[in-house]
Tab-separated table of C-alpha atoms in Angstrom:
chain	number	residue	atom	x	y	z
A	1	UNK	CA	5.072	-155.242	-28.986
A	2	UNK	CA	2.120	-157.524	-27.584
A	3	UNK	CA	2.197	-160.072	-24.844
A	4	UNK	CA	1.797	-163.626	-25.857
A	5	UNK	CA	-0.582	-164.946	-23.115
A	6	UNK	CA	-0.372	-168.465	-24.107
A	7	UNK	CA	3.544	-168.415	-23.420
A	8	UNK	CA	2.778	-167.131	-20.138
A	9	UNK	CA	0.116	-169.938	-19.465
A	10	UNK	CA	2.427	-172.477	-20.583
A	11	UNK	CA	5.223	-171.458	-18.443
A	12	UNK	CA	3.692	-170.645	-14.943
A	13	UNK	CA	5.639	-173.322	-13.374
A	14	UNK	CA	9.002	-171.868	-14.546
A	15	UNK	CA	7.853	-168.360	-13.750
A	16	UNK	CA	7.138	-169.320	-10.194
A	17	UNK	CA	10.474	-171.299	-9.846
A	18	UNK	CA	12.334	-168.208	-11.080
A	19	UNK	CA	10.401	-165.799	-8.719
A	20	UNK	CA	11.179	-167.865	-5.739
A	21	UNK	CA	14.606	-168.221	-6.852
A	22	UNK	CA	14.944	-164.473	-7.450
A	23	UNK	CA	13.385	-163.497	-3.932
A	24	UNK	CA	15.782	-166.105	-2.325
A	25	UNK	CA	18.830	-164.349	-3.728
A	26	UNK	CA	17.717	-160.914	-2.745
A	27	UNK	CA	16.508	-161.669	0.770
A	28	UNK	CA	19.887	-163.663	1.433
A	29	UNK	CA	21.688	-160.422	0.400
A	30	UNK	CA	19.854	-158.354	2.747
A	31	UNK	CA	20.397	-160.987	5.616
A	32	UNK	CA	24.066	-161.117	4.980
A	33	UNK	CA	24.228	-157.219	4.709
A	34	UNK	CA	22.446	-156.761	8.055
A	35	UNK	CA	24.882	-159.304	9.508
A	36	UNK	CA	27.847	-157.316	8.381
A	37	UNK	CA	26.609	-153.879	8.603
A	38	UNK	CA	25.155	-153.895	12.237
A	39	UNK	CA	28.438	-154.654	13.974
A	40	UNK	CA	30.191	-152.366	11.520
A	41	UNK	CA	27.723	-149.495	12.318
A	42	UNK	CA	27.958	-149.972	15.929
A	43	UNK	CA	31.777	-149.511	15.489
A	44	UNK	CA	31.513	-146.512	13.249
A	45	UNK	CA	28.950	-145.050	15.800
A	46	UNK	CA	31.269	-145.533	18.734
A	47	UNK	CA	34.558	-144.807	17.095
A	48	UNK	CA	34.510	-141.425	15.311
A	49	UNK	CA	37.614	-141.857	13.151
A	50	UNK	CA	36.411	-145.205	11.698
A	51	UNK	CA	33.103	-143.549	10.707
A	52	UNK	CA	34.481	-141.545	7.766
A	53	UNK	CA	36.529	-144.491	6.661
A	54	UNK	CA	33.708	-147.030	6.644
A	55	UNK	CA	31.077	-144.819	5.162
A	56	UNK	CA	33.390	-143.582	2.372
A	57	UNK	CA	34.657	-147.023	1.591
A	58	UNK	CA	31.039	-148.399	1.248
A	59	UNK	CA	30.323	-145.302	-1.011
A	60	UNK	CA	33.230	-146.280	-3.323
A	61	UNK	CA	31.927	-149.847	-3.421
A	62	UNK	CA	28.443	-148.573	-4.424
A	63	UNK	CA	29.854	-146.712	-7.496
A	64	UNK	CA	31.500	-149.999	-8.909
A	65	UNK	CA	29.003	-151.294	-11.792
A	66	UNK	CA	27.079	-154.334	-10.374
A	67	UNK	CA	28.111	-156.277	-13.484
A	68	UNK	CA	31.670	-155.726	-12.698
A	69	UNK	CA	31.154	-156.763	-9.199
A	70	UNK	CA	29.866	-160.153	-10.210
A	71	UNK	CA	32.609	-160.505	-12.737
A	72	UNK	CA	35.189	-159.600	-10.334
A	73	UNK	CA	33.973	-162.504	-7.927
A	74	UNK	CA	34.179	-165.164	-10.495
A	75	UNK	CA	37.818	-166.167	-9.832
A	76	UNK	CA	36.938	-166.452	-6.016
A	77	UNK	CA	33.509	-168.220	-6.171
A	78	UNK	CA	32.783	-169.116	-9.874
A	79	UNK	CA	29.411	-169.261	-11.544
A	80	UNK	CA	27.562	-169.884	-8.433
A	81	UNK	CA	24.836	-168.329	-6.220
A	82	UNK	CA	27.392	-167.545	-3.910
A	83	UNK	CA	28.719	-164.947	-6.371
A	84	UNK	CA	25.325	-163.601	-6.879
A	85	UNK	CA	24.468	-163.232	-3.221
A	86	UNK	CA	28.131	-161.734	-2.391
A	87	UNK	CA	27.747	-159.059	-5.077
A	88	UNK	CA	24.320	-158.146	-3.944
A	89	UNK	CA	25.455	-158.048	-0.367
A	90	UNK	CA	28.209	-155.533	-1.172
A	91	UNK	CA	25.568	-153.262	-2.649
A	92	UNK	CA	23.158	-153.571	0.305
A	93	UNK	CA	25.994	-152.530	2.585
A	94	UNK	CA	26.285	-148.762	1.643
A	95	UNK	CA	22.474	-148.342	2.442
A	96	UNK	CA	22.387	-150.493	5.612
A	97	UNK	CA	25.591	-149.142	7.137
A	98	UNK	CA	24.424	-145.612	6.484
A	99	UNK	CA	20.946	-145.945	7.897
A	100	UNK	CA	22.192	-147.980	10.840
A	101	UNK	CA	24.580	-145.229	11.777
A	102	UNK	CA	22.110	-142.580	11.331
A	103	UNK	CA	19.547	-144.499	13.308
A	104	UNK	CA	22.081	-144.890	16.296
A	105	UNK	CA	23.055	-141.320	16.289
A	106	UNK	CA	19.311	-140.456	16.312
A	107	UNK	CA	18.945	-141.927	19.560
A	108	UNK	CA	18.650	-139.207	22.241
A	109	UNK	CA	21.671	-138.828	24.588
A	110	UNK	CA	19.488	-138.519	27.580
A	111	UNK	CA	17.921	-141.895	26.853
A	112	UNK	CA	21.372	-143.501	26.729
A	113	UNK	CA	22.178	-141.704	29.972
A	114	UNK	CA	19.066	-142.890	31.677
A	115	UNK	CA	19.917	-146.426	30.723
A	116	UNK	CA	23.399	-146.224	32.020
A	117	UNK	CA	22.162	-144.546	35.293
A	118	UNK	CA	19.704	-147.481	35.846
A	119	UNK	CA	22.784	-149.772	35.746
A	120	UNK	CA	22.114	-151.175	32.248
A	121	UNK	CA	25.437	-152.820	30.974
A	122	UNK	CA	26.604	-151.412	27.645
A	123	UNK	CA	25.817	-154.612	25.639
A	124	UNK	CA	22.410	-154.880	27.202
A	125	UNK	CA	21.778	-151.103	26.410
A	126	UNK	CA	22.776	-151.304	22.813
A	127	UNK	CA	20.330	-154.340	22.253
A	128	UNK	CA	17.316	-153.303	24.508
A	129	UNK	CA	17.603	-149.447	24.167
A	130	UNK	CA	19.586	-148.089	21.317
A	131	UNK	CA	18.959	-150.653	18.557
A	132	UNK	CA	15.055	-150.597	19.183
A	133	UNK	CA	15.075	-146.783	19.139
A	134	UNK	CA	17.042	-146.769	15.824
A	135	UNK	CA	14.820	-149.297	14.348
A	136	UNK	CA	12.641	-146.863	12.290
A	137	UNK	CA	15.771	-145.494	10.527
A	138	UNK	CA	17.340	-149.013	10.220
A	139	UNK	CA	14.191	-150.383	8.687
A	140	UNK	CA	13.977	-147.482	6.137
A	141	UNK	CA	17.560	-148.714	5.143
A	142	UNK	CA	16.249	-152.354	4.983
A	143	UNK	CA	13.319	-151.394	2.688
A	144	UNK	CA	15.656	-149.421	0.459
A	145	UNK	CA	18.192	-152.361	0.189
A	146	UNK	CA	15.554	-154.870	-0.295
A	147	UNK	CA	14.032	-153.185	-3.150
A	148	UNK	CA	17.294	-152.488	-4.548
A	149	UNK	CA	18.518	-156.004	-4.350
A	150	UNK	CA	15.285	-157.534	-5.956
A	151	UNK	CA	15.910	-155.300	-8.836
A	152	UNK	CA	19.691	-155.892	-9.083
A	153	UNK	CA	19.346	-159.844	-8.995
A	154	UNK	CA	18.500	-159.685	-12.645
A	155	UNK	CA	22.093	-158.289	-13.427
A	156	UNK	CA	23.392	-161.771	-12.380
A	157	UNK	CA	21.935	-163.240	-15.382
A	158	UNK	CA	25.187	-162.452	-17.215
A	159	UNK	CA	26.987	-164.895	-14.949
A	160	UNK	CA	24.268	-167.445	-15.472
A	161	UNK	CA	22.193	-166.831	-12.459
A	162	UNK	CA	19.933	-163.794	-11.943
A	163	UNK	CA	16.464	-165.367	-11.063
A	164	UNK	CA	13.869	-163.566	-13.302
A	165	UNK	CA	16.800	-161.842	-14.982
A	166	UNK	CA	17.071	-165.131	-16.965
A	167	UNK	CA	13.926	-164.019	-18.785
A	168	UNK	CA	15.622	-161.022	-20.124
A	169	UNK	CA	18.516	-162.948	-21.792
A	170	UNK	CA	16.002	-165.411	-23.010
A	171	UNK	CA	13.887	-162.716	-24.570
A	172	UNK	CA	16.776	-160.902	-26.009
A	173	UNK	CA	18.424	-164.011	-27.653
A	174	UNK	CA	15.022	-165.256	-29.248
A	175	UNK	CA	13.867	-161.587	-29.999
A	176	UNK	CA	10.634	-162.549	-28.069
A	177	UNK	CA	9.282	-159.861	-25.754
A	178	UNK	CA	6.803	-161.819	-23.733
A	179	UNK	CA	9.318	-163.166	-21.229
A	180	UNK	CA	11.117	-159.836	-20.745
A	181	UNK	CA	7.688	-158.034	-20.134
A	182	UNK	CA	6.925	-160.997	-17.562
A	183	UNK	CA	10.197	-160.526	-15.956
A	184	UNK	CA	9.940	-156.679	-15.433
A	185	UNK	CA	6.425	-157.039	-14.086
A	186	UNK	CA	7.058	-159.898	-11.752
A	187	UNK	CA	10.275	-157.950	-10.529
A	188	UNK	CA	8.279	-154.894	-9.764
A	189	UNK	CA	5.370	-156.895	-8.198
A	190	UNK	CA	8.007	-158.749	-5.908
A	191	UNK	CA	9.687	-155.321	-4.935
A	192	UNK	CA	6.101	-153.918	-4.187
A	193	UNK	CA	5.000	-156.819	-1.875
A	194	UNK	CA	8.238	-157.096	-0.215
A	195	UNK	CA	8.210	-153.402	0.591
A	196	UNK	CA	4.546	-153.672	1.817
A	197	UNK	CA	5.560	-156.621	4.132
A	198	UNK	CA	8.447	-154.756	5.690
A	199	UNK	CA	6.193	-151.703	6.471
A	200	UNK	CA	4.053	-154.325	8.259
A	201	UNK	CA	7.043	-155.877	10.045
A	202	UNK	CA	8.081	-152.378	11.276
A	203	UNK	CA	4.607	-151.679	12.451
A	204	UNK	CA	4.591	-154.922	14.504
A	205	UNK	CA	8.159	-154.334	15.857
A	206	UNK	CA	7.689	-150.628	17.065
A	207	UNK	CA	4.512	-150.693	19.177
A	208	UNK	CA	5.512	-147.539	20.930
A	209	UNK	CA	5.476	-145.531	17.780
A	210	UNK	CA	1.849	-146.834	17.119
A	211	UNK	CA	0.698	-145.931	20.694
A	212	UNK	CA	2.183	-142.269	20.284
A	213	UNK	CA	0.370	-141.694	17.048
A	214	UNK	CA	-3.032	-143.011	18.442
A	215	UNK	CA	-2.605	-140.817	21.531
B	1	UNK	CA	45.697	-162.961	-7.389
B	2	UNK	CA	49.037	-160.830	-7.436
B	3	UNK	CA	49.667	-161.780	-11.023
B	4	UNK	CA	46.139	-160.638	-11.930
B	5	UNK	CA	46.590	-157.171	-10.405
B	6	UNK	CA	50.109	-156.908	-12.132
B	7	UNK	CA	48.346	-157.898	-15.471
B	8	UNK	CA	45.730	-155.326	-14.777
B	9	UNK	CA	48.224	-152.549	-14.065
B	10	UNK	CA	50.011	-153.391	-17.313
B	11	UNK	CA	46.644	-153.316	-19.199
B	12	UNK	CA	45.809	-149.920	-17.834
B	13	UNK	CA	49.055	-148.174	-18.570
B	14	UNK	CA	49.800	-149.771	-21.805
B	15	UNK	CA	49.957	-146.800	-24.626
B	16	UNK	CA	48.268	-149.016	-27.325
B	17	UNK	CA	45.276	-149.829	-25.014
B	18	UNK	CA	44.662	-145.912	-24.902
B	19	UNK	CA	44.752	-145.237	-28.707
B	20	UNK	CA	42.239	-145.810	-31.566
B	21	UNK	CA	38.756	-146.709	-32.051
B	22	UNK	CA	38.691	-149.397	-29.256
B	23	UNK	CA	41.197	-147.350	-27.084
B	24	UNK	CA	40.321	-146.372	-23.611
B	25	UNK	CA	40.475	-142.685	-24.530
B	26	UNK	CA	37.772	-143.101	-27.145
B	27	UNK	CA	35.691	-145.433	-24.861
B	28	UNK	CA	35.951	-143.110	-22.063
B	29	UNK	CA	34.655	-140.195	-24.234
B	30	UNK	CA	31.604	-142.269	-25.519
B	31	UNK	CA	30.780	-143.345	-21.802
B	32	UNK	CA	30.978	-139.668	-20.683
B	33	UNK	CA	28.750	-138.779	-23.669
B	34	UNK	CA	26.024	-141.242	-22.863
B	35	UNK	CA	26.127	-140.398	-19.066
B	36	UNK	CA	26.067	-136.664	-19.339
B	37	UNK	CA	23.390	-136.585	-22.122
B	38	UNK	CA	21.212	-139.087	-20.186
B	39	UNK	CA	21.518	-137.114	-16.970
B	40	UNK	CA	20.801	-133.773	-18.939
B	41	UNK	CA	17.735	-135.275	-20.364
B	42	UNK	CA	16.725	-136.640	-17.025
B	43	UNK	CA	17.104	-133.073	-15.394
B	44	UNK	CA	15.069	-131.499	-17.945
B	45	UNK	CA	12.439	-133.919	-17.339
B	46	UNK	CA	12.660	-134.197	-13.582
B	47	UNK	CA	13.459	-130.644	-12.259
B	48	UNK	CA	10.119	-129.026	-13.331
B	49	UNK	CA	8.306	-132.164	-11.846
B	50	UNK	CA	10.202	-131.883	-8.562
B	51	UNK	CA	9.914	-127.999	-8.346
B	52	UNK	CA	6.210	-128.096	-9.036
B	53	UNK	CA	5.454	-130.956	-6.484
B	54	UNK	CA	7.637	-129.032	-3.967
B	55	UNK	CA	6.014	-125.711	-4.628
B	56	UNK	CA	2.351	-126.671	-4.642
B	57	UNK	CA	2.707	-129.340	-2.069
B	58	UNK	CA	0.483	-131.626	-4.200
B	59	UNK	CA	1.699	-135.015	-5.454
B	60	UNK	CA	4.258	-135.614	-2.584
B	61	UNK	CA	2.945	-139.229	-2.533
B	62	UNK	CA	3.946	-139.527	-6.282
B	63	UNK	CA	7.339	-138.315	-5.740
B	64	UNK	CA	8.094	-140.555	-2.824
B	65	UNK	CA	6.669	-143.663	-4.663
B	66	UNK	CA	8.454	-142.695	-7.784
B	67	UNK	CA	11.856	-143.377	-5.893
B	68	UNK	CA	10.688	-146.731	-4.811
B	69	UNK	CA	9.451	-147.541	-8.314
B	70	UNK	CA	12.722	-146.339	-9.873
B	71	UNK	CA	14.779	-148.510	-7.533
B	72	UNK	CA	12.492	-151.575	-8.354
B	73	UNK	CA	12.813	-151.147	-12.036
B	74	UNK	CA	15.300	-153.844	-13.410
B	75	UNK	CA	17.392	-151.803	-15.929
B	76	UNK	CA	18.648	-154.906	-17.771
B	77	UNK	CA	14.954	-155.711	-18.329
B	78	UNK	CA	14.131	-152.343	-19.507
B	79	UNK	CA	17.273	-152.180	-21.889
B	80	UNK	CA	16.197	-155.489	-23.427
B	81	UNK	CA	12.614	-154.416	-23.683
B	82	UNK	CA	13.200	-151.197	-25.432
B	83	UNK	CA	15.935	-152.882	-27.762
B	84	UNK	CA	13.238	-155.382	-28.898
B	85	UNK	CA	10.795	-152.556	-29.502
B	86	UNK	CA	13.089	-150.029	-31.146
B	87	UNK	CA	15.701	-152.283	-32.890
B	88	UNK	CA	19.287	-151.270	-33.095
B	89	UNK	CA	19.472	-147.618	-31.872
B	90	UNK	CA	20.537	-145.657	-29.011
B	91	UNK	CA	17.165	-145.583	-27.747
B	92	UNK	CA	17.364	-148.626	-25.206
B	93	UNK	CA	20.400	-146.981	-23.581
B	94	UNK	CA	19.192	-143.585	-23.074
B	95	UNK	CA	15.576	-144.653	-22.133
B	96	UNK	CA	17.135	-147.033	-19.460
B	97	UNK	CA	19.548	-144.225	-18.199
B	98	UNK	CA	16.956	-141.551	-18.178
B	99	UNK	CA	14.407	-143.674	-16.235
B	100	UNK	CA	17.032	-144.363	-13.671
B	101	UNK	CA	18.163	-140.861	-13.109
B	102	UNK	CA	14.685	-138.909	-12.948
B	103	UNK	CA	13.478	-140.616	-9.656
B	104	UNK	CA	16.691	-139.637	-8.087
B	105	UNK	CA	16.527	-136.004	-9.272
B	106	UNK	CA	12.641	-135.661	-8.594
B	107	UNK	CA	12.911	-136.959	-4.990
B	108	UNK	CA	15.941	-134.842	-4.127
B	109	UNK	CA	14.383	-131.690	-5.676
B	110	UNK	CA	11.186	-132.354	-3.781
B	111	UNK	CA	13.139	-133.095	-0.508
B	112	UNK	CA	14.898	-129.616	-0.931
B	113	UNK	CA	11.859	-127.729	-1.685
B	114	UNK	CA	9.950	-129.398	1.370
B	115	UNK	CA	12.913	-128.456	3.481
B	116	UNK	CA	12.425	-124.897	2.858
B	117	UNK	CA	11.325	-123.055	6.088
B	118	UNK	CA	7.394	-122.506	5.837
B	119	UNK	CA	7.857	-119.171	7.683
B	120	UNK	CA	10.221	-118.023	4.997
B	121	UNK	CA	7.954	-118.950	2.338
B	122	UNK	CA	5.020	-116.925	4.119
B	123	UNK	CA	7.216	-114.025	4.576
B	124	UNK	CA	7.951	-113.963	0.961
B	125	UNK	CA	4.166	-114.151	0.205
B	126	UNK	CA	3.532	-111.510	2.746
B	127	UNK	CA	5.797	-109.108	1.015
B	128	UNK	CA	3.522	-109.451	-2.108
B	129	UNK	CA	5.822	-111.801	-4.085
B	130	UNK	CA	3.896	-113.741	-6.680
B	131	UNK	CA	4.028	-117.467	-6.988
B	132	UNK	CA	6.683	-117.769	-9.576
B	133	UNK	CA	8.654	-115.136	-7.681
B	134	UNK	CA	8.709	-117.146	-4.366
B	135	UNK	CA	9.527	-120.314	-6.506
B	136	UNK	CA	12.494	-118.827	-8.348
B	137	UNK	CA	13.829	-116.158	-5.859
B	138	UNK	CA	13.312	-117.939	-2.549
B	139	UNK	CA	12.434	-121.664	-2.725
B	140	UNK	CA	14.803	-122.655	-5.430
B	141	UNK	CA	17.959	-120.863	-4.063
B	142	UNK	CA	17.321	-122.413	-0.587
B	143	UNK	CA	16.673	-125.892	-2.059
B	144	UNK	CA	19.652	-125.817	-4.460
B	145	UNK	CA	22.066	-127.689	-2.279
B	146	UNK	CA	19.724	-130.841	-2.129
B	147	UNK	CA	18.741	-130.259	-5.811
B	148	UNK	CA	22.397	-130.657	-6.718
B	149	UNK	CA	22.868	-133.572	-4.508
B	150	UNK	CA	20.073	-135.333	-6.619
B	151	UNK	CA	21.647	-134.475	-9.962
B	152	UNK	CA	25.151	-135.704	-8.505
B	153	UNK	CA	23.695	-138.869	-7.323
B	154	UNK	CA	21.767	-139.502	-10.753
B	155	UNK	CA	25.069	-138.878	-12.625
B	156	UNK	CA	27.115	-141.305	-10.511
B	157	UNK	CA	24.459	-144.110	-10.897
B	158	UNK	CA	24.149	-143.312	-14.548
B	159	UNK	CA	27.922	-143.555	-15.040
B	160	UNK	CA	27.947	-147.015	-13.363
B	161	UNK	CA	25.057	-148.203	-15.238
B	162	UNK	CA	25.904	-146.716	-18.729
B	163	UNK	CA	28.065	-149.921	-18.875
B	164	UNK	CA	24.956	-151.764	-20.201
B	165	UNK	CA	25.246	-149.702	-23.421
B	166	UNK	CA	27.802	-152.420	-24.559
B	167	UNK	CA	25.257	-155.131	-23.894
B	168	UNK	CA	23.246	-153.798	-26.808
B	169	UNK	CA	26.289	-153.446	-29.042
B	170	UNK	CA	27.234	-149.884	-28.387
B	171	UNK	CA	30.404	-148.591	-26.969
B	172	UNK	CA	31.536	-146.902	-23.769
B	173	UNK	CA	33.637	-148.445	-20.890
B	174	UNK	CA	31.348	-151.488	-20.779
B	175	UNK	CA	32.785	-152.741	-24.043
B	176	UNK	CA	35.755	-154.089	-22.071
B	177	UNK	CA	33.457	-155.841	-19.571
B	178	UNK	CA	31.118	-157.513	-22.047
B	179	UNK	CA	34.096	-158.327	-24.833
B	180	UNK	CA	36.037	-159.549	-21.842
B	181	UNK	CA	33.149	-161.710	-20.398
B	182	UNK	CA	32.626	-163.168	-24.118
B	183	UNK	CA	36.519	-163.842	-24.452
B	184	UNK	CA	36.943	-165.136	-20.954
B	185	UNK	CA	39.643	-162.364	-20.709
B	186	UNK	CA	39.562	-161.242	-16.942
B	187	UNK	CA	42.043	-158.649	-17.135
B	188	UNK	CA	40.064	-156.883	-19.730
B	189	UNK	CA	36.863	-157.289	-17.585
B	190	UNK	CA	38.840	-155.902	-14.543
B	191	UNK	CA	40.239	-153.195	-16.494
B	192	UNK	CA	36.605	-152.021	-17.652
B	193	UNK	CA	35.332	-152.330	-14.150
B	194	UNK	CA	38.184	-150.361	-12.481
B	195	UNK	CA	37.816	-147.509	-15.183
B	196	UNK	CA	34.131	-147.093	-14.678
B	197	UNK	CA	34.601	-147.089	-11.028
B	198	UNK	CA	37.194	-144.549	-11.267
B	199	UNK	CA	35.267	-142.191	-13.389
B	200	UNK	CA	32.394	-142.433	-10.923
B	201	UNK	CA	34.560	-141.770	-7.882
B	202	UNK	CA	36.274	-138.980	-9.559
B	203	UNK	CA	32.987	-137.282	-10.802
B	204	UNK	CA	31.557	-137.795	-7.307
B	205	UNK	CA	34.452	-136.186	-5.524
B	206	UNK	CA	34.792	-133.151	-8.031
B	207	UNK	CA	31.016	-132.589	-7.859
B	208	UNK	CA	30.911	-132.760	-4.198
B	209	UNK	CA	33.781	-130.486	-4.038
B	210	UNK	CA	32.224	-127.963	-6.261
B	211	UNK	CA	29.049	-128.088	-4.134
B	212	UNK	CA	31.004	-127.474	-1.022
B	213	UNK	CA	32.757	-124.516	-2.777
B	214	UNK	CA	29.361	-123.033	-3.998
B	215	UNK	CA	27.554	-123.169	-0.715
B	216	UNK	CA	30.388	-122.500	1.543
B	217	UNK	CA	28.528	-119.304	2.983
B	218	UNK	CA	25.596	-121.501	3.978
B	219	UNK	CA	25.048	-123.065	7.451
B	220	UNK	CA	24.956	-126.766	6.976
B	221	UNK	CA	21.415	-127.077	8.407
B	222	UNK	CA	18.762	-124.626	7.490
B	223	UNK	CA	18.004	-123.845	11.169
């Protein structure tokens, strides 16, 4: 199995388009996943009985095979980008929800009491005290969700989307390994770069952790 | 929507649907066979690696990055790639499933080993226990709950992903998903998906129940 380099040279434009397309689907899913899981996590953190229910529900969603999730969405949104992003979002939920709840749990009780004693209103305390302190654990979840989504986008190739995953069906149908290898390598690279960028984002967002380490 | 669920219910309980070569019973057996064998092979590969990294404390970097790499590896691409290399055989399915399961088992085994209290380890050594005695009589028993969690997570992921066997023309419950897709038969696709999800959920509940029963005498945290 050898790589046909001339095919790659001839298709750099296509590969670039597919990579951008791929990344766009994965990042949209993480964005919507955060949008949904943040309020749910706050709810699960505050209301104990809801916690087991929400986490258990997201665990069950996670066991459904990804191809099935995409197909099940077909009657609702058809062969569109919406189906891809919705399916991926469902998958990011389990990681994002769990990590956000754990992050909020990890905020020391005394810190919360101090914020309250200083007259900080609950919403303000959540936004300026609890969420920033929970950020490292939340970011760990965001990293996992991003890498996972980047890998999962290719499954949507069965419903006619799938970014770099289209290279897999293409190679499979033509019995031609080069696009498949290119797709796997580009997916891995994309995941690696995205993960490294998120580490950098976390570094910028949590200056207090940095100072502590230097001290 | 309601009509669809009614058809789905009928599909799932139809006696004809359960019998024969294409029957749910047979497909379920195939699915479990792929999943269990792949997880077993993955365990044989991953457990020694995880235990070794945990025991020696070397290569932790490998264990952590392996998890990330495993998550990033696109299963569909891997299946197609091995399929093109090996032709029509079970290799693509097993390679992809094992590749999926190994990182989960290695990282959890390593996590369990590194959570063992260093003082306990020192005490074992101080009593004159040899390296392998410390590993098998002290570290492994203490790490066992997390090791089992790794095996459980790996199995659940493998069960959900074994659907892909049908893509390269093998059996398992994925048959319904891919045949249904090809025939535009949504009920069949739904039926396959629901069955896979059910198998995964039931296995997960059964194994976590078993885990709880086995380690009931343990305090929840190794404090």
